Amino acid sequence: MTDKDQVEQLYAMRHSTAHILASAIQQLWPEARFGVGPVIEDGFYYDIEVPGKQLSKEDFWKIEETMRAIITRNEPFERYEKPIDEAITWAEQTNQPYKRELLNDLKRAGTTEASKLNSAELGAIADGEAQIEQVSFYKNGNFVDLCKGPHIASTGGVGAFKLIKISGAYWRGNEKNAQLQRIQGVAFSTEEELRDYLVQVEEARQRDHRRLGQELDLFVFSDMVGSGLPLFTPRGTVMREAILAYANQLRERNGYQKVHIPHLTKRKLYEASGHWDKFGEELFLVKSQETSDELVLKPMNCPHHAQIYASRPRSYRELPVRYLETTAVYRDEKTGELAGLSRVRAITQDDSHVFCQRGQIEQEISSLLEAARELYITVGMTLRVRLSYRDDGDAYLGEPELWQTSQEQLKKAVLANKLEYFEETGEAAFYGPKIDFMATDALGREHQVATVQLDFVQPKRFGLTYTTEQGTTEQPVMIHCALLGSVERFMAVYIEHSAGKFPVWLAPEQVRLLCVNQTEPIVEYAKKMVVDGHELGLRIELDDSNESVGKKIRAAESSKIPYTVVIGEKEVASGEVVPRIRKDMAVMDVPLAVGADQFLKTVANEAKSRVLKTSL
Amino acid sequence: MTDKDQVEQLYAMRHSTAHILASAIQQLWPEARFGVGPVIEDGFYYDIEVPGKQLSKEDFWKIEETMRAIITRNEPFERYEKPIDEAITWAEQTNQPYKRELLNDLKRAGTTEASKLNSAELGAIADGEAQIEQVSFYKNGNFVDLCKGPHIASTGGVGAFKLIKISGAYWRGNEKNAQLQRIQGVAFSTEEELRDYLVQVEEARQRDHRRLGQELDLFVFSDMVGSGLPLFTPRGTVMREAILAYANQLRERNGYQKVHIPHLTKRKLYEASGHWDKFGEELFLVKSQETSDELVLKPMNCPHHAQIYASRPRSYRELPVRYLETTAVYRDEKTGELAGLSRVRAITQDDSHVFCQRGQIEQEISSLLEAARELYITVGMTLRVRLSYRDDGDAYLGEPELWQTSQEQLKKAVLANKLEYFEETGEAAFYGPKIDFMATDALGREHQVATVQLDFVQPKRFGLTYTTEQGTTEQPVMIHCALLGSVERFMAVYIEHSAGKFPVWLAPEQVRLLCVNQTEPIVEYAKKMVVDGHELGLRIELDDSNESVGKKIRAAESSKIPYTVVIGEKEVASGEVVPRIRKDMAVMDVPLAVGADQFLKTVANEAKSRVLKTSL
């Protein structure tokens, strides 16, 4: 079977499972009325109304049993057609008002209009030409449904399924209509696939960064501050700064220099850069009460960095000029679109801009690719890149020859870095070709993260120049790059990827000491270890509370602390500790029992090396 | 002579010098018409109109010579009075329309109204009672002026003077009136004082942070970004971050933890905190185009930090909670009020907030005072503090007893830190007592810098609590503190204080290597030193350009680089260098000629220790 055949087969099977769900409902509650029952990602749903009865998850067991019986009976799916008026009569006689409404609309509208009905409804009606005359039905056992198919041959062909959710759903999505009940299920070819799916869903739920963000005390939201505007707690800030420092360090070693720009700016700057035309509606407008200035919150940093470049004459000798800045850009997102850290209104970028000669593009791109590769290896995600080129259209600015040679330089840099890649023509930005990085996380989900973009347009718009060795004036090329992209979004992805089990270099608390009791020698010894740890730059904390050791250990576990050390009389007497290592982590580079100093030094080295010891 | 007598004597002398200026003008241009000639800081001015003649600085020499002749003649200042109508006749006969206008106004208005005239004019008119009848005149040589005095006995009593400036000035400050010419001078008791003053003015001009900011390439402004919105170049950013890191480090060692908040927030937050009522007009309002949210750019960070505190229950065990953040607040200043970094619209604060128990106030304040003291010793400024207490008024919120004990705790902390202090009653904020730090710079100017404020109000407004050891619920006290205050303003002060001669830890470029020529062994040796320096964390740069060594040395001097090292064949052969040390700095801790490695290590240690080697 080809991939396409497999996809179609799975689609038909899921659709058939929706019919089986409806058959079961009809057997259990013969008065039930049916809306539509389409295929969705991983499964299906059916919208149902049982007069006088509110279904709940409690009913799932009974419904599933009935469905299983239908599957065991292996009832064939029989297709037949009826003229549309007979179909309407059928709907009336069987007391199916929603089906009747669909049929009436279909008759009135004809095919052309019918294509405007939502796809779920279209799934239930016949393919027609100019005028609908016949509609198709499918029947299994005693259950008959208006349906355009396709279906599998018989109910026994259903693999594995599970009902997962029940919720209210307005008929045809309109809140003025009756509210039906939507029963949602998933279906797969095999029990094994279903089990894998359910495990992954539970895993994703456990890893949800909003849930972990609260449990691990990383960030909070406040109604008074507003949605999409997270507040990072001390623990979240430690992580945030550690990630940012690393992303910066990977570029600083290649000659990038930090700069600092204001978040507020005259809108004139973005009119000059061209962003105003493109993003005008997504901008936050700022009203000055004291002046007539028309200000905005910056949606981009490149025009500011270009202003710094332009602030004095530049010679070919100082190129490439490389600026780097961690700073926020602002997007006026609709409140409904905001979710945890994935989508925020103040987006912190690890943004960098290179101003270089044409001949320097490949080298600059290559060093950025190397930095990105190192970063994503360190966090344990696999990367592939998309090379986005121009097509033959006229939507692109800049000389075609420059595009041609630049695209070649991008590809050479990707090949030199041995990155998995694919190419797409027509996906370039209008101002230059680009490379996008896709990282696959521990759940197998792919996220677009870093990006490297060439820009031939802004240097021109802002009149940027440099003096060549020959004394002539040339325009530099700009290279935009963010290795993390949005820090908030990166953290959302990373928290879910790591399930909150952060490696030592990112863990807000790296070591926790637990005192077995509150006697002075033990507490003093632990306090001394804390001081020693701080001197080594460790994030080490002390639990000398009145709780039992068991309870303290469980608290440290649920906080996912990499190393926990119990301090009792034995430890004080011997000067040795027996570190408890978080379960997902490989063992330490030290013996089971180790001198307290040696233990702290080993952890400090582990933090510096950013070694990935966790199995994600 | 008492201080007060001296001040009055100096005032009279400066005022007399203004008359001497006018006498000289009248001798040189008998048709001259006179406006007013008051005393100002350090000197005086006179507003003058010479029909058909535009005076310029070229005329100063001639005017000063004529003034000196008048002083040599030692003409007595004679006072006499005239009825006001006779005075008006005098003004008409002598063709002095501005004097006539003043006299007419005076006659019409009487004393009461006259007091609304500006002080410069009042300086020229008689003291009167209910009704002006007589006005006083002063005469020296042939020059007569309407004037209330006082004057010195005779022109010979003038010490040392100099004309410094000529500019346009509308009659009575109204741009609808005629434009006169304002000649401005300075006058002191002795030549020595005058010379000191002129040296200091030149020094201040040389040290002007706007001038140095450009010369040393620290920050720039862009018309497209807007006034009051500086862009920090790589060099300025290095300095900025080094200062901030230090200010943070001084608190982090005392348990402060970094947090991170958005710059954008619902205005609701500031309505709840009370800032909206107080600062509403200075706020930048932000318009969301996608939602109906009413947003502002934050003018304060405390309400956000309070939201983080409030995000989960707190126990007495975790108090004090100490948050620290480098972040910008926004003030909608009038554009005319903006000047370099001294006054900006996006103000970066090194802001911190402590939430503690009442009994912990003294300890917390004390550790902040110690941090402030260390910081200002490091940058070479002397500090004194103002303790601002409440008075008996009812403008203060919070229990009087809490005020009383807190004020005592503040004072104890100041005494414990052996800080020079003074106390002011009635200067507290409405929400709590405070300590303000005044730092004196190398030019003897005093600047208000750090501040530590107690706050009894916000914890109440935001309902902040903690659970006591006894299980009851209490309200914490908040302590606001910024050690630098505004980082931009601190930089403005510091650049002028240090005249741009930054110590090694703050110098954007710490070491510059100069190659005597471009031969390979020399350039390679220098490049290796650059790499070694970078590994030690040094900011080291290489000048291997084609210029002469003399020119390279002068360039390094004008960039005020602490250490410059010339690399030639001798250095390559011996492995030893002879560092050139910036003139203001004490000698290095190494011999004159030193191994290149040893030199780099010594500079790296100097940077870490933040030692102040410069004589400012």
PDB file of C-alpha atoms in Angstrom, chain A residues 160-350:
ATOM      1  CA  ALA A 160      -8.494   0.368  17.862  1.00  0.00           C
ATOM      2  CA  PHE A 161     -10.523   3.286  19.128  1.00  0.00           C
ATOM      3  CA  LYS A 162     -11.281   5.230  22.286  1.00  0.00           C
ATOM      4  CA  LEU A 163     -13.760   7.946  23.189  1.00  0.00           C
ATOM      5  CA  ILE A 164     -11.851  10.798  24.794  1.00  0.00           C
ATOM      6  CA  LYS A 165     -13.974  13.878  25.190  1.00  0.00           C
ATOM      7  CA  ILE A 166     -17.524  15.199  25.414  1.00  0.00           C
ATOM      8  CA  SER A 167     -18.376  18.860  25.043  1.00  0.00           C
ATOM      9  CA  GLY A 168     -21.149  21.213  23.962  1.00  0.00           C
ATOM     10  CA  ALA A 169     -21.290  22.227  20.293  1.00  0.00           C
ATOM     11  CA  TYR A 170     -23.785  24.616  18.730  1.00  0.00           C
ATOM     12  CA  TRP A 171     -25.493  23.225  15.646  1.00  0.00           C
ATOM     13  CA  ARG A 172     -23.531  24.486  12.646  1.00  0.00           C
ATOM     14  CA  GLY A 173     -21.238  26.438  14.989  1.00  0.00           C
ATOM     15  CA  ASN A 174     -23.808  29.178  15.488  1.00  0.00           C
ATOM     16  CA  GLU A 175     -24.545  30.078  19.080  1.00  0.00           C
ATOM     17  CA  LYS A 176     -28.117  31.026  18.180  1.00  0.00           C
ATOM     18  CA  ASN A 177     -28.812  27.393  17.300  1.00  0.00           C
ATOM     19  CA  ALA A 178     -29.507  24.436  19.598  1.00  0.00           C
ATOM     20  CA  GLN A 179     -26.569  23.069  21.539  1.00  0.00           C
ATOM     21  CA  LEU A 180     -25.757  19.451  20.664  1.00  0.00           C
ATOM     22  CA  GLN A 181     -23.258  17.199  22.430  1.00  0.00           C
ATOM     23  CA  ARG A 182     -20.025  16.460  20.653  1.00  0.00           C
ATOM     24  CA  ILE A 183     -18.528  13.068  21.440  1.00  0.00           C
ATOM     25  CA  GLN A 184     -14.943  12.887  20.305  1.00  0.00           C
ATOM     26  CA  GLY A 185     -12.852   9.769  19.807  1.00  0.00           C
ATOM     27  CA  VAL A 186      -9.528   8.649  18.429  1.00  0.00           C
ATOM     28  CA  ALA A 187      -8.962   5.632  16.179  1.00  0.00           C
ATOM     29  CA  PHE A 188      -5.846   3.898  14.928  1.00  0.00           C
ATOM     30  CA  SER A 189      -5.059   0.798  12.861  1.00  0.00           C
ATOM     31  CA  THR A 190      -3.642  -1.111  15.811  1.00  0.00           C
ATOM     32  CA  GLU A 191      -3.987  -1.281  19.588  1.00  0.00           C
ATOM     33  CA  GLU A 192      -0.311  -0.478  19.818  1.00  0.00           C
ATOM     34  CA  GLU A 193      -0.672   2.751  17.884  1.00  0.00           C
ATOM     35  CA  LEU A 194      -3.598   3.762  20.070  1.00  0.00           C
ATOM     36  CA  ARG A 195      -1.630   3.038  23.226  1.00  0.00           C
ATOM     37  CA  ASP A 196       1.355   5.044  21.950  1.00  0.00           C
ATOM     38  CA  TYR A 197      -0.963   7.886  21.125  1.00  0.00           C
ATOM     39  CA  LEU A 198      -2.589   7.902  24.559  1.00  0.00           C
ATOM     40  CA  VAL A 199       0.776   7.746  26.284  1.00  0.00           C
ATOM     41  CA  GLN A 200       1.960  10.688  24.231  1.00  0.00           C
ATOM     42  CA  VAL A 201      -1.149  12.709  25.033  1.00  0.00           C
ATOM     43  CA  GLU A 202      -0.664  12.076  28.736  1.00  0.00           C
ATOM     44  CA  GLU A 203       3.011  12.890  28.376  1.00  0.00           C
ATOM     45  CA  ALA A 204       2.189  16.153  26.619  1.00  0.00           C
ATOM     46  CA  ARG A 205      -0.322  16.977  29.357  1.00  0.00           C
ATOM     47  CA  GLN A 206       2.290  16.288  32.019  1.00  0.00           C
ATOM     48  CA  ARG A 207       4.821  18.356  30.109  1.00  0.00           C
ATOM     49  CA  ASP A 208       2.510  21.284  29.330  1.00  0.00           C
ATOM     50  CA  HIS A 209       4.716  24.297  29.951  1.00  0.00           C
ATOM     51  CA  ARG A 210       1.871  26.247  31.538  1.00  0.00           C
ATOM     52  CA  ARG A 211       1.424  23.477  34.086  1.00  0.00           C
ATOM     53  CA  LEU A 212       5.156  23.065  34.682  1.00  0.00           C
ATOM     54  CA  GLY A 213       5.676  26.816  34.735  1.00  0.00           C
ATOM     55  CA  GLN A 214       3.396  26.962  37.749  1.00  0.00           C
ATOM     56  CA  GLU A 215       4.618  23.766  39.440  1.00  0.00           C
ATOM     57  CA  LEU A 216       8.261  24.727  39.122  1.00  0.00           C
ATOM     58  CA  ASP A 217       7.524  28.412  39.889  1.00  0.00           C
ATOM     59  CA  LEU A 218       9.040  29.748  36.668  1.00  0.00           C
ATOM     60  CA  PHE A 219       6.583  32.418  35.557  1.00  0.00           C
ATOM     61  CA  VAL A 220       3.190  33.827  36.475  1.00  0.00           C
ATOM     62  CA  PHE A 221       0.476  35.922  34.908  1.00  0.00           C
ATOM     63  CA  SER A 222      -1.497  38.672  36.573  1.00  0.00           C
ATOM     64  CA  ASP A 223      -4.912  39.927  35.507  1.00  0.00           C
ATOM     65  CA  MET A 224      -3.848  43.420  36.423  1.00  0.00           C
ATOM     66  CA  VAL A 225      -0.777  43.270  34.170  1.00  0.00           C
ATOM     67  CA  GLY A 226      -2.646  41.642  31.295  1.00  0.00           C
ATOM     68  CA  SER A 227      -2.723  38.585  29.092  1.00  0.00           C
ATOM     69  CA  GLY A 228       0.285  37.703  26.986  1.00  0.00           C
ATOM     70  CA  LEU A 229       2.508  39.577  29.454  1.00  0.00           C
ATOM     71  CA  PRO A 230       4.302  36.994  31.631  1.00  0.00           C
ATOM     72  CA  LEU A 231       6.165  37.913  34.820  1.00  0.00           C
ATOM     73  CA  PHE A 232       9.254  35.764  35.353  1.00  0.00           C
ATOM     74  CA  THR A 233       9.894  34.682  38.927  1.00  0.00           C
ATOM     75  CA  PRO A 234      13.447  34.318  40.272  1.00  0.00           C
ATOM     76  CA  ARG A 235      13.577  30.691  39.111  1.00  0.00           C
ATOM     77  CA  GLY A 236      12.277  31.451  35.647  1.00  0.00           C
ATOM     78  CA  THR A 237      14.657  34.392  35.379  1.00  0.00           C
ATOM     79  CA  VAL A 238      17.657  32.196  36.202  1.00  0.00           C
ATOM     80  CA  MET A 239      16.709  29.867  33.351  1.00  0.00           C
ATOM     81  CA  ARG A 240      15.917  32.675  30.995  1.00  0.00           C
ATOM     82  CA  GLU A 241      19.223  34.394  31.622  1.00  0.00           C
ATOM     83  CA  ALA A 242      21.218  31.166  31.380  1.00  0.00           C
ATOM     84  CA  ILE A 243      19.699  30.382  27.972  1.00  0.00           C
ATOM     85  CA  LEU A 244      20.217  33.927  26.738  1.00  0.00           C
ATOM     86  CA  ALA A 245      23.776  34.111  28.027  1.00  0.00           C
ATOM     87  CA  TYR A 246      24.568  30.907  26.143  1.00  0.00           C
ATOM     88  CA  ALA A 247      22.951  32.075  22.911  1.00  0.00           C
ATOM     89  CA  ASN A 248      24.936  35.317  23.196  1.00  0.00           C
ATOM     90  CA  GLN A 249      28.198  33.622  24.087  1.00  0.00           C
ATOM     91  CA  LEU A 250      27.992  31.495  20.941  1.00  0.00           C
ATOM     92  CA  ARG A 251      28.097  34.707  18.921  1.00  0.00           C
ATOM     93  CA  GLU A 252      30.311  36.881  21.123  1.00  0.00           C
ATOM     94  CA  ARG A 253      33.176  34.470  20.564  1.00  0.00           C
ATOM     95  CA  ASN A 254      32.810  35.288  16.866  1.00  0.00           C
ATOM     96  CA  GLY A 255      33.163  39.028  17.329  1.00  0.00           C
ATOM     97  CA  TYR A 256      29.561  40.024  17.981  1.00  0.00           C
ATOM     98  CA  GLN A 257      29.252  43.094  20.191  1.00  0.00           C
ATOM     99  CA  LYS A 258      26.303  43.959  22.403  1.00  0.00           C
ATOM    100  CA  VAL A 259      24.376  47.168  21.816  1.00  0.00           C
ATOM    101  CA  HIS A 260      21.344  48.634  23.569  1.00  0.00           C
ATOM    102  CA  ILE A 261      18.347  50.383  22.016  1.00  0.00           C
ATOM    103  CA  PRO A 262      15.113  51.866  23.409  1.00  0.00           C
ATOM    104  CA  HIS A 263      11.798  50.010  23.069  1.00  0.00           C
ATOM    105  CA  LEU A 264       9.993  53.188  22.190  1.00  0.00           C
ATOM    106  CA  THR A 265      10.539  54.990  18.914  1.00  0.00           C
ATOM    107  CA  LYS A 266       9.034  57.436  16.465  1.00  0.00           C
ATOM    108  CA  ARG A 267       6.878  55.683  13.909  1.00  0.00           C
ATOM    109  CA  LYS A 268       8.895  57.585  11.290  1.00  0.00           C
ATOM    110  CA  LEU A 269      11.684  55.023  11.712  1.00  0.00           C
ATOM    111  CA  TYR A 270       9.381  52.217  10.571  1.00  0.00           C
ATOM    112  CA  GLU A 271       7.996  54.278   7.749  1.00  0.00           C
ATOM    113  CA  ALA A 272      11.576  54.647   6.526  1.00  0.00           C
ATOM    114  CA  SER A 273      12.346  50.942   6.984  1.00  0.00           C
ATOM    115  CA  GLY A 274       9.142  49.818   5.283  1.00  0.00           C
ATOM    116  CA  HIS A 275       7.834  47.901   8.324  1.00  0.00           C
ATOM    117  CA  TRP A 276       5.013  50.361   8.850  1.00  0.00           C
ATOM    118  CA  ASP A 277       3.370  49.354   5.570  1.00  0.00           C
ATOM    119  CA  LYS A 278       3.800  45.688   6.363  1.00  0.00           C
ATOM    120  CA  PHE A 279       3.043  45.489  10.092  1.00  0.00           C
ATOM    121  CA  GLY A 280       1.198  48.753  10.751  1.00  0.00           C
ATOM    122  CA  GLU A 281      -1.860  47.042  12.199  1.00  0.00           C
ATOM    123  CA  GLU A 282       0.087  44.806  14.544  1.00  0.00           C
ATOM    124  CA  LEU A 283       1.878  47.753  16.133  1.00  0.00           C
ATOM    125  CA  PHE A 284       1.140  49.189  19.539  1.00  0.00           C
ATOM    126  CA  LEU A 285       0.700  52.933  19.092  1.00  0.00           C
ATOM    127  CA  VAL A 286       2.038  55.093  21.889  1.00  0.00           C
ATOM    128  CA  LYS A 287       0.464  58.416  22.721  1.00  0.00           C
ATOM    129  CA  SER A 288       2.678  61.096  24.187  1.00  0.00           C
ATOM    130  CA  GLN A 289       0.605  63.379  26.389  1.00  0.00           C
ATOM    131  CA  GLU A 290       3.363  65.998  26.567  1.00  0.00           C
ATOM    132  CA  THR A 291       4.467  66.215  22.925  1.00  0.00           C
ATOM    133  CA  SER A 292       2.988  65.666  19.498  1.00  0.00           C
ATOM    134  CA  ASP A 293       5.416  62.804  18.765  1.00  0.00           C
ATOM    135  CA  GLU A 294       3.871  59.800  17.047  1.00  0.00           C
ATOM    136  CA  LEU A 295       5.490  56.871  18.765  1.00  0.00           C
ATOM    137  CA  VAL A 296       5.251  53.084  18.603  1.00  0.00           C
ATOM    138  CA  LEU A 297       6.580  50.132  20.544  1.00  0.00           C
ATOM    139  CA  LYS A 298       9.221  48.585  18.323  1.00  0.00           C
ATOM    140  CA  PRO A 299       8.130  45.522  16.309  1.00  0.00           C
ATOM    141  CA  MET A 300      11.678  44.993  14.967  1.00  0.00           C
ATOM    142  CA  ASN A 301      15.214  45.874  16.036  1.00  0.00           C
ATOM    143  CA  CYS A 302      16.970  46.025  12.686  1.00  0.00           C
ATOM    144  CA  PRO A 303      16.190  49.679  11.901  1.00  0.00           C
ATOM    145  CA  HIS A 304      17.669  50.746  15.253  1.00  0.00           C
ATOM    146  CA  HIS A 305      20.808  48.705  14.712  1.00  0.00           C
ATOM    147  CA  ALA A 306      21.072  50.234  11.252  1.00  0.00           C
ATOM    148  CA  GLN A 307      20.954  53.679  12.922  1.00  0.00           C
ATOM    149  CA  ILE A 308      23.928  52.767  15.100  1.00  0.00           C
ATOM    150  CA  TYR A 309      25.824  51.547  12.030  1.00  0.00           C
ATOM    151  CA  ALA A 310      24.956  54.803  10.265  1.00  0.00           C
ATOM    152  CA  SER A 311      26.084  56.993  13.169  1.00  0.00           C
ATOM    153  CA  ARG A 312      29.618  57.337  11.788  1.00  0.00           C
ATOM    154  CA  PRO A 313      31.527  56.610   8.575  1.00  0.00           C
ATOM    155  CA  ARG A 314      32.598  52.974   8.165  1.00  0.00           C
ATOM    156  CA  SER A 315      35.625  51.537   6.425  1.00  0.00           C
ATOM    157  CA  TYR A 316      35.980  48.094   4.827  1.00  0.00           C
ATOM    158  CA  ARG A 317      38.628  47.491   7.521  1.00  0.00           C
ATOM    159  CA  GLU A 318      36.054  47.291  10.325  1.00  0.00           C
ATOM    160  CA  LEU A 319      33.580  45.097   8.430  1.00  0.00           C
ATOM    161  CA  PRO A 320      31.870  42.815   9.315  1.00  0.00           C
ATOM    162  CA  VAL A 321      30.254  44.943  12.020  1.00  0.00           C
ATOM    163  CA  ARG A 322      28.264  42.555  14.217  1.00  0.00           C
ATOM    164  CA  TYR A 323      25.646  43.752  16.712  1.00  0.00           C
ATOM    165  CA  LEU A 324      23.892  41.561  19.249  1.00  0.00           C
ATOM    166  CA  GLU A 325      21.087  42.425  21.623  1.00  0.00           C
ATOM    167  CA  THR A 326      18.571  40.719  23.861  1.00  0.00           C
ATOM    168  CA  THR A 327      15.568  42.977  23.618  1.00  0.00           C
ATOM    169  CA  ALA A 328      11.798  42.906  23.326  1.00  0.00           C
ATOM    170  CA  VAL A 329       9.674  43.520  20.279  1.00  0.00           C
ATOM    171  CA  TYR A 330       5.932  44.027  20.556  1.00  0.00           C
ATOM    172  CA  ARG A 331       3.063  42.518  18.592  1.00  0.00           C
ATOM    173  CA  ASP A 332      -0.502  43.492  19.202  1.00  0.00           C
ATOM    174  CA  GLU A 333      -1.942  39.965  19.234  1.00  0.00           C
ATOM    175  CA  LYS A 334      -5.625  39.327  19.809  1.00  0.00           C
ATOM    176  CA  THR A 335      -6.078  38.253  23.430  1.00  0.00           C
ATOM    177  CA  GLY A 336      -7.690  34.979  22.357  1.00  0.00           C
ATOM    178  CA  GLU A 337      -4.539  33.948  20.530  1.00  0.00           C
ATOM    179  CA  LEU A 338      -2.357  34.120  23.617  1.00  0.00           C
ATOM    180  CA  ALA A 339      -1.316  30.951  25.429  1.00  0.00           C
ATOM    181  CA  GLY A 340       1.274  30.671  28.182  1.00  0.00           C
ATOM    182  CA  LEU A 341       4.691  31.553  26.825  1.00  0.00           C
ATOM    183  CA  SER A 342       3.980  30.203  23.330  1.00  0.00           C
ATOM    184  CA  ARG A 343       2.409  33.398  22.177  1.00  0.00           C
ATOM    185  CA  VAL A 344       3.029  36.665  24.020  1.00  0.00           C
ATOM    186  CA  ARG A 345       2.658  40.347  23.296  1.00  0.00           C
ATOM    187  CA  ALA A 346       6.159  41.361  24.432  1.00  0.00           C
ATOM    188  CA  ILE A 347       8.538  39.021  22.648  1.00  0.00           C
ATOM    189  CA  THR A 348      12.160  38.896  23.779  1.00  0.00           C
ATOM    190  CA  GLN A 349      14.510  38.160  20.907  1.00  0.00           C
ATOM    191  CA  ASP A 350      18.185  37.217  20.920  1.00  0.00           C
TER     192      ASP A 350
END
